[in-house]
Coordinates of C-alpha atoms in Angstrom, one line a residue:
M274 CA 13.2 -5.2 41.8
C275 CA 15.2 -8.6 41.7
V276 CA 17.6 -6.9 38.8
W277 CA 18.4 -4.2 41.3
R278 CA 18.9 -6.4 44.2
W279 CA 21.3 -8.3 42.2
M280 CA 23.2 -5.4 40.8
G281 CA 23.7 -4.6 44.5
V282 CA 25.3 -7.8 45.0
V283 CA 27.5 -7.5 42.1
L284 CA 28.6 -4.0 42.9
S285 CA 29.4 -5.2 46.7
L286 CA 31.5 -8.0 45.2
S287 CA 33.4 -5.5 43.1
I288 CA 33.9 -3.2 46.1
L289 CA 35.4 -6.4 48.0
G290 CA 37.7 -7.1 45.1
C291 CA 39.1 -3.7 44.5
Q292 CA 39.5 -2.2 48.1
M293 CA 41.8 -3.8 50.5
R294 CA 40.4 -1.9 53.6
E295 CA 36.7 -2.5 52.8
V296 CA 36.5 -6.2 53.4
Q297 CA 32.8 -6.1 54.9
P298 CA 30.1 -5.7 52.3
T299 CA 27.9 -2.8 52.4
F300 CA 24.5 -4.5 51.7
K301 CA 22.3 -6.3 54.1
N302 CA 19.6 -8.9 54.1
E303 CA 20.8 -10.5 50.8
C304 CA 20.9 -14.1 52.0
G305 CA 18.2 -15.1 49.7
I306 CA 19.9 -13.8 46.6
L307 CA 23.2 -15.3 47.5
R308 CA 21.5 -18.5 47.8
S309 CA 19.6 -18.3 44.4
N310 CA 22.6 -17.2 42.1
V311 CA 25.4 -20.0 42.6
D312 CA 27.0 -20.6 39.5
W313 CA 28.7 -24.2 40.2
S314 CA 30.7 -23.9 37.0
N315 CA 32.8 -21.1 38.5
R316 CA 34.3 -22.7 41.6
M317 CA 36.3 -19.6 42.8
K318 CA 33.0 -17.5 42.5
V319 CA 31.2 -20.2 44.6
L320 CA 34.0 -20.2 47.4
N321 CA 33.9 -16.4 47.3
L322 CA 30.0 -16.3 47.8
L323 CA 30.4 -18.9 50.7
S324 CA 32.9 -16.3 52.3
L325 CA 30.5 -13.5 51.7
A326 CA 27.7 -15.3 53.1
F327 CA 29.4 -16.1 56.3
S328 CA 30.2 -12.5 56.7
Q329 CA 26.8 -11.5 56.4
K330 CA 25.5 -14.5 58.8
C331 CA 23.7 -16.2 56.2
D332 CA 24.2 -19.3 58.0
A333 CA 21.3 -21.3 56.2
A334 CA 23.3 -20.6 52.9
V335 CA 26.5 -21.5 54.6
I336 CA 25.4 -24.9 55.9
E337 CA 23.5 -25.8 52.7
Y338 CA 26.3 -25.0 50.2
T339 CA 29.3 -25.8 51.9
E340 CA 28.3 -29.5 52.2
Q341 CA 28.0 -29.5 48.5
V342 CA 31.4 -27.7 47.9
Q343 CA 32.9 -30.3 50.4
S344 CA 31.8 -33.1 48.2
G345 CA 32.4 -31.7 44.8
F346 CA 35.5 -29.7 45.0
R347 CA 37.5 -32.1 47.1
D348 CA 38.9 -34.9 45.0
K349 CA 40.9 -34.8 41.8
T350 CA 39.7 -36.5 38.8
F351 CA 42.5 -37.6 36.5
S352 CA 42.0 -37.8 32.8
F353 CA 44.9 -38.9 30.5
S354 CA 43.9 -36.9 27.6
R355 CA 43.6 -33.7 29.6
E356 CA 46.9 -34.3 31.4
M357 CA 48.6 -34.5 28.2
A358 CA 46.9 -31.8 26.2
G359 CA 47.4 -29.5 29.2
V360 CA 51.0 -29.2 28.8
F361 CA 50.3 -27.3 25.5
L362 CA 48.2 -24.7 27.2
S363 CA 48.5 -22.6 30.6
D364 CA 48.6 -24.6 33.4
G365 CA 45.0 -25.3 34.9
V366 CA 43.0 -24.4 31.8
L367 CA 41.9 -28.0 31.1
T368 CA 41.4 -29.0 34.8
E369 CA 38.8 -28.3 37.4
Y370 CA 40.1 -26.6 40.6
V371 CA 40.7 -28.9 43.5
L372 CA 40.7 -27.4 46.9
E373 CA 43.8 -27.3 49.0
S374 CA 44.0 -28.9 52.4
Y375 CA 43.8 -25.4 54.3
E376 CA 40.7 -24.5 52.1
R377 CA 39.1 -27.7 52.9
A378 CA 39.8 -27.2 56.7
Y379 CA 38.6 -23.6 56.6
L380 CA 35.4 -24.6 55.1
S381 CA 34.7 -27.1 57.8
L382 CA 35.6 -24.3 60.2
L383 CA 33.1 -22.0 58.7
L384 CA 30.6 -24.7 58.6
A385 CA 31.1 -25.4 62.4
A386 CA 31.0 -21.8 63.4
S387 CA 27.6 -21.6 61.5
Y388 CA 26.4 -24.5 63.3
L389 CA 27.6 -22.8 66.5
R390 CA 25.8 -19.6 65.8
T391 CA 22.6 -21.4 65.2
G392 CA 22.8 -23.6 68.2
H393 CA 23.7 -26.9 66.5
I394 CA 26.4 -27.8 69.0
E395 CA 26.9 -31.5 68.0
D396 CA 27.0 -30.6 64.3
A397 CA 29.8 -28.1 64.9
K398 CA 31.7 -30.9 66.9
V399 CA 31.2 -33.2 63.8
E400 CA 32.6 -30.5 61.6
L401 CA 35.6 -29.8 63.7
R402 CA 36.5 -33.6 63.8
R403 CA 36.0 -33.5 59.8
L404 CA 38.6 -30.4 59.9
D405 CA 41.1 -32.4 61.7
H406 CA 40.7 -35.5 59.1
E407 CA 41.1 -32.8 56.3
L408 CA 44.2 -31.7 57.4
F409 CA 45.9 -35.1 57.8
A410 CA 44.1 -37.0 55.0
P411 CA 46.7 -38.5 52.4
L412 CA 44.6 -36.9 49.4
Y413 CA 45.8 -35.0 46.4
N414 CA 46.3 -31.7 48.2
F415 CA 47.6 -32.5 51.5
G416 CA 49.2 -31.1 54.6
E417 CA 48.2 -29.4 57.8
D418 CA 48.9 -25.7 58.8
P419 CA 49.1 -23.7 62.2
V420 CA 46.2 -21.3 61.3
N421 CA 43.5 -24.2 60.9
L422 CA 45.0 -25.7 64.2
V423 CA 44.7 -22.7 66.1
L424 CA 41.1 -21.9 65.2
S425 CA 40.2 -25.6 65.8
A426 CA 41.8 -25.6 69.3
V427 CA 39.9 -22.3 70.3
L428 CA 36.4 -23.7 68.9
W429 CA 36.9 -26.9 70.8
E430 CA 37.4 -24.8 73.9
V431 CA 34.3 -22.7 73.2
L432 CA 32.6 -26.2 72.6
N433 CA 33.7 -27.2 76.2
E434 CA 35.9 -30.1 75.0
P435 CA 39.2 -29.3 76.5
G436 CA 40.5 -32.8 75.5
D437 CA 39.9 -32.1 71.7
A438 CA 41.5 -28.7 72.3
R439 CA 44.5 -29.9 74.1
T440 CA 45.3 -32.3 71.1
D441 CA 45.4 -29.4 68.6
W442 CA 47.3 -27.0 71.0
F443 CA 49.8 -29.8 71.5
R444 CA 50.2 -30.3 67.8
L445 CA 51.3 -26.7 67.8
A446 CA 53.6 -26.8 70.7
E447 CA 55.3 -30.1 69.4
P448 CA 55.1 -30.1 65.6
T449 CA 55.9 -33.1 63.4
S450 CA 58.7 -33.0 60.9
S451 CA 57.0 -31.9 57.9
F452 CA 58.3 -29.7 55.3
L453 CA 54.7 -28.3 54.8
L454 CA 54.2 -27.2 58.5
H455 CA 56.3 -24.6 60.0
V456 CA 55.3 -23.4 63.6
P457 CA 57.4 -20.4 64.7
P458 CA 58.8 -20.6 68.0
A459 CA 56.7 -17.9 69.5
L460 CA 53.6 -19.7 68.6
Q461 CA 54.8 -22.9 69.9
S462 CA 55.5 -21.1 73.3
F463 CA 52.1 -19.7 73.2
A464 CA 50.5 -23.3 72.4
Q465 CA 52.6 -24.7 75.2
K466 CA 51.1 -22.2 77.6
Q467 CA 47.4 -23.4 76.6
V468 CA 48.5 -27.1 77.0
I469 CA 49.7 -26.4 80.5
R470 CA 46.5 -24.3 81.3
L471 CA 44.3 -27.2 80.0
D472 CA 46.3 -29.8 82.0
Q473 CA 45.9 -27.8 85.3
G474 CA 42.0 -28.0 84.7
A475 CA 40.8 -25.8 87.5
R476 CA 41.6 -22.5 85.8
P477 CA 38.7 -20.9 83.8
T478 CA 38.5 -21.0 80.0
P479 CA 39.4 -17.8 78.5
R480 CA 36.8 -15.6 76.9
W481 CA 37.9 -16.2 73.2
E482 CA 36.9 -13.9 70.5
V483 CA 38.2 -14.9 67.1
Y484 CA 38.3 -12.6 63.9
G485 CA 39.7 -13.1 60.3
V486 CA 41.0 -9.8 59.2
G487 CA 42.2 -8.2 56.3
R488 CA 42.1 -9.7 52.8
F489 CA 44.3 -12.6 51.5
P490 CA 47.1 -10.9 49.3
E491 CA 47.3 -11.2 45.5
V492 CA 49.7 -14.0 44.2
D493 CA 52.3 -12.7 42.0
W494 CA 55.1 -14.7 40.2
D495 CA 58.3 -14.2 38.3
F496 CA 60.2 -16.6 35.9
K497 CA 63.5 -17.8 37.2
L498 CA 65.1 -20.7 35.5
F499 CA 67.9 -21.3 38.2
G500 CA 67.8 -21.3 41.8
A501 CA 64.1 -21.2 42.2
P502 CA 62.5 -23.7 45.0
N503 CA 59.6 -24.7 43.0
G504 CA 60.7 -25.5 39.4
Y505 CA 61.3 -22.2 37.7
F506 CA 58.6 -20.1 39.6
V507 CA 59.3 -17.6 42.3
I508 CA 56.0 -16.9 43.9
H509 CA 55.4 -14.0 46.4
P510 CA 52.4 -12.3 47.9
N511 CA 51.4 -8.6 47.0
P512 CA 51.3 -7.1 49.7
P513 CA 53.4 -9.1 52.1
F514 CA 51.9 -10.7 55.2
Q515 CA 52.2 -9.0 58.6
E516 CA 54.7 -10.7 61.3
L517 CA 53.4 -12.8 64.0
C518 CA 52.1 -11.1 67.1
I519 CA 51.8 -12.6 70.5
S520 CA 50.4 -10.8 73.5
E521 CA 49.2 -11.6 77.2
T522 CA 45.5 -11.7 75.9
G523 CA 45.9 -13.2 72.5
L524 CA 47.8 -13.4 69.2
R525 CA 47.8 -12.3 65.6
L526 CA 48.7 -15.1 63.2
S527 CA 48.9 -14.4 59.4
T528 CA 47.6 -16.8 56.7
E529 CA 50.9 -17.0 55.3
S530 CA 51.1 -20.8 55.6
W531 CA 48.1 -20.9 53.3
F532 CA 50.1 -18.9 50.7
A533 CA 53.0 -21.3 51.2
K534 CA 50.8 -24.1 50.0
I535 CA 50.4 -22.2 46.8
A536 CA 53.9 -21.6 46.4
H537 CA 54.7 -25.2 46.9
R538 CA 52.2 -26.4 44.4
H539 CA 54.7 -27.4 41.7
D540 CA 57.3 -28.3 44.0
H541 CA 58.6 -32.1 43.1
A542 CA 58.3 -33.4 46.5
Y543 CA 54.6 -32.0 46.8
H544 CA 53.2 -32.6 43.2
P545 CA 55.6 -34.6 40.9
L546 CA 53.1 -34.4 38.3
L547 CA 52.6 -30.8 38.3
N548 CA 56.4 -30.5 38.5
I549 CA 57.1 -32.6 35.4
Q550 CA 54.3 -30.9 33.4
S551 CA 55.6 -27.6 34.2
W552 CA 59.3 -28.6 32.9
I553 CA 57.5 -29.9 29.9
R554 CA 55.6 -26.8 29.3
L555 CA 58.7 -24.6 29.1
P556 CA 60.1 -25.7 25.8
V557 CA 56.5 -25.4 24.4
G558 CA 56.4 -21.8 25.8
V559 CA 59.7 -21.1 24.0
V560 CA 58.2 -22.5 20.8
Y561 CA 54.9 -20.4 21.0
G562 CA 57.0 -17.5 22.0
L563 CA 59.1 -17.8 18.7
V564 CA 56.3 -17.7 16.5
P565 CA 55.3 -14.0 16.8
F566 CA 58.8 -13.2 17.1
S567 CA 59.6 -15.0 13.7
L568 CA 56.6 -13.4 12.1
G569 CA 57.8 -10.0 13.3
V570 CA 61.3 -10.4 11.9
G571 CA 59.7 -11.6 8.7
V572 CA 57.3 -8.8 8.5
A573 CA 60.2 -6.2 9.1
V574 CA 62.7 -7.8 6.8
G575 CA 60.2 -8.7 4.0
G576 CA 58.5 -5.5 4.1
C577 CA 61.7 -3.4 3.7
A578 CA 63.1 -6.0 1.0
G579 CA 59.8 -5.5 -0.8
A580 CA 60.1 -1.7 -0.7
A581 CA 63.4 -1.7 -2.0
S582 CA 62.7 -3.8 -4.8
L583 CA 59.8 -1.8 -5.9
G584 CA 61.7 1.4 -5.5
G585 CA 59.9 4.7 -5.6
R586 CA 59.6 7.6 -3.5
G587 CA 57.3 5.9 -1.0
S588 CA 59.5 2.9 -0.3
G589 CA 61.1 4.4 2.8
D590 CA 57.8 4.9 4.5
V591 CA 56.9 1.3 3.5
C592 CA 59.8 0.0 5.1
A593 CA 59.4 2.1 8.2
L594 CA 55.8 0.9 8.5
S595 CA 57.3 -2.6 8.1
I596 CA 59.8 -2.3 10.8
L597 CA 57.0 -0.9 13.1
G598 CA 54.6 -3.6 12.7
G599 CA 57.3 -6.2 12.9
T600 CA 58.7 -4.7 16.3
Q601 CA 54.9 -4.8 17.6
L602 CA 54.9 -8.5 16.8
M603 CA 58.3 -9.4 18.4
Q604 CA 57.2 -7.6 21.4
V605 CA 54.2 -9.9 22.0
A606 CA 56.7 -13.1 22.1
P607 CA 57.4 -12.6 25.8
T608 CA 53.8 -12.2 26.9
V609 CA 53.1 -15.4 24.8
F610 CA 55.8 -17.3 26.5
Q611 CA 54.6 -16.1 30.0
N612 CA 51.0 -17.0 29.5
T613 CA 52.2 -20.5 28.3
V614 CA 54.3 -21.4 31.3
R615 CA 52.6 -19.4 33.8
P616 CA 51.7 -21.7 36.9
D617 CA 48.2 -22.4 38.2
L618 CA 47.8 -19.9 40.8
R619 CA 44.0 -20.5 41.4
H620 CA 42.9 -20.2 45.0
W621 CA 40.1 -19.2 47.4
E622 CA 40.4 -15.4 47.1
L623 CA 38.0 -14.0 49.7
L624 CA 40.1 -15.2 52.7
P625 CA 41.6 -13.3 55.9
A626 CA 44.9 -12.3 55.6
A627 CA 45.3 -12.9 59.4
I628 CA 43.4 -14.3 62.3
I629 CA 43.3 -12.6 65.7
V630 CA 42.5 -14.8 68.8
T631 CA 41.9 -12.6 71.9
Q632 CA 40.5 -12.5 75.3
K633 CA 39.5 -9.0 74.9
S634 CA 35.8 -8.4 74.2
D635 CA 36.8 -5.1 72.3
L636 CA 39.1 -6.0 69.4
G637 CA 40.3 -2.4 69.4
S638 CA 41.9 -2.9 72.9
E639 CA 43.8 -6.1 71.8
P640 CA 47.6 -5.2 71.6
C641 CA 48.1 -7.6 68.5
D642 CA 45.1 -6.0 66.7
S643 CA 46.3 -5.0 63.1
H644 CA 43.6 -2.4 62.6
Q645 CA 42.5 -4.1 59.4
A646 CA 38.9 -4.6 58.2
R647 CA 37.1 -7.4 59.8
L648 CA 36.2 -10.4 57.2
H649 CA 35.0 -13.0 59.5
H650 CA 33.9 -13.1 63.1
L651 CA 34.2 -16.5 64.0
V652 CA 33.5 -16.7 67.7
T653 CA 30.6 -14.2 68.1
H654 CA 29.5 -15.0 71.7
A655 CA 30.8 -16.2 75.1
P656 CA 32.2 -19.7 75.3
A657 CA 30.5 -22.5 77.3
P658 CA 31.0 -22.4 81.3
P659 CA 34.3 -23.1 82.6
F660 CA 35.2 -26.6 82.7
R661 CA 36.5 -28.1 86.0
S662 CA 38.8 -31.0 86.9

């Protein structure tokens, strides 16, 4: 019986990975299986299982394992031997994945939402304060982002903490001069309206509903030696993100700012060590690529030379076969080069492509609804009573 249930979990995860529209899993009541099959050696799988557990409202599993992930995946452990050996292999092969700031913040957000769903209000507030710390802490992977600031502001309002909500809205309305934080003017204007509303005090709090919709796109990259903003990598999403949408009742904000953190991973101003390692890895990749190319040339030339020296009626066939084999080896060279110099693009995959914050009880009636499948319903009930001045 357990085998069949586990096969159901694997099948559902396969569906999630292959079909963009079908974000929501098709199985129910599998929280026990999710909790008993966590492979901590595969950090990406653990993160995706947490996302899946939250979508299934397995709040006990989310609360238990998120705390372990926060402590275990947060800090970078430097090893001189690993860092040196890593330049001779693909980026990230010898190093454990370390959470980006947006991933640490979103983990805190999921945990806060799980506490909220289970009635642990004070614990939810603690996690939101941790979220704030994760965005601004000067760690290995650092930097705030507008998506988590919006989510934090809304959840503070749901928790009837207008002062904390105002702080996050104000950060969006008056963003700091950081190359990692870009707040579109339309979002700044929306946030400014929320600041004014909170300052007035007497107006009722909106009945916010918050959704994570769609699926975070795949990360593609191309090699570009000159003119690339991040070393020699050009990184782009597939498919592209949707545009920002602002309505009278809410907004749709893509998680493109999260994607930007992946794209900036090898920027010299962000991670000098990764940038230097990538440039060292470039000539190593050229040398590795020359090996199959040289072997291919040797097979083609040597085979034809040997066939000619032996003579005979079959020498032409031997030469043709040598050329074919040599050509196949030479064609491997670009693949070897790319696999050597490819950047570390690991990331939490099962994340929404956008968030929708709305006052509408029915998402379909929100003008900014993108009609994508729902991954996470972050606020699932009416907020606290209106606060008063």
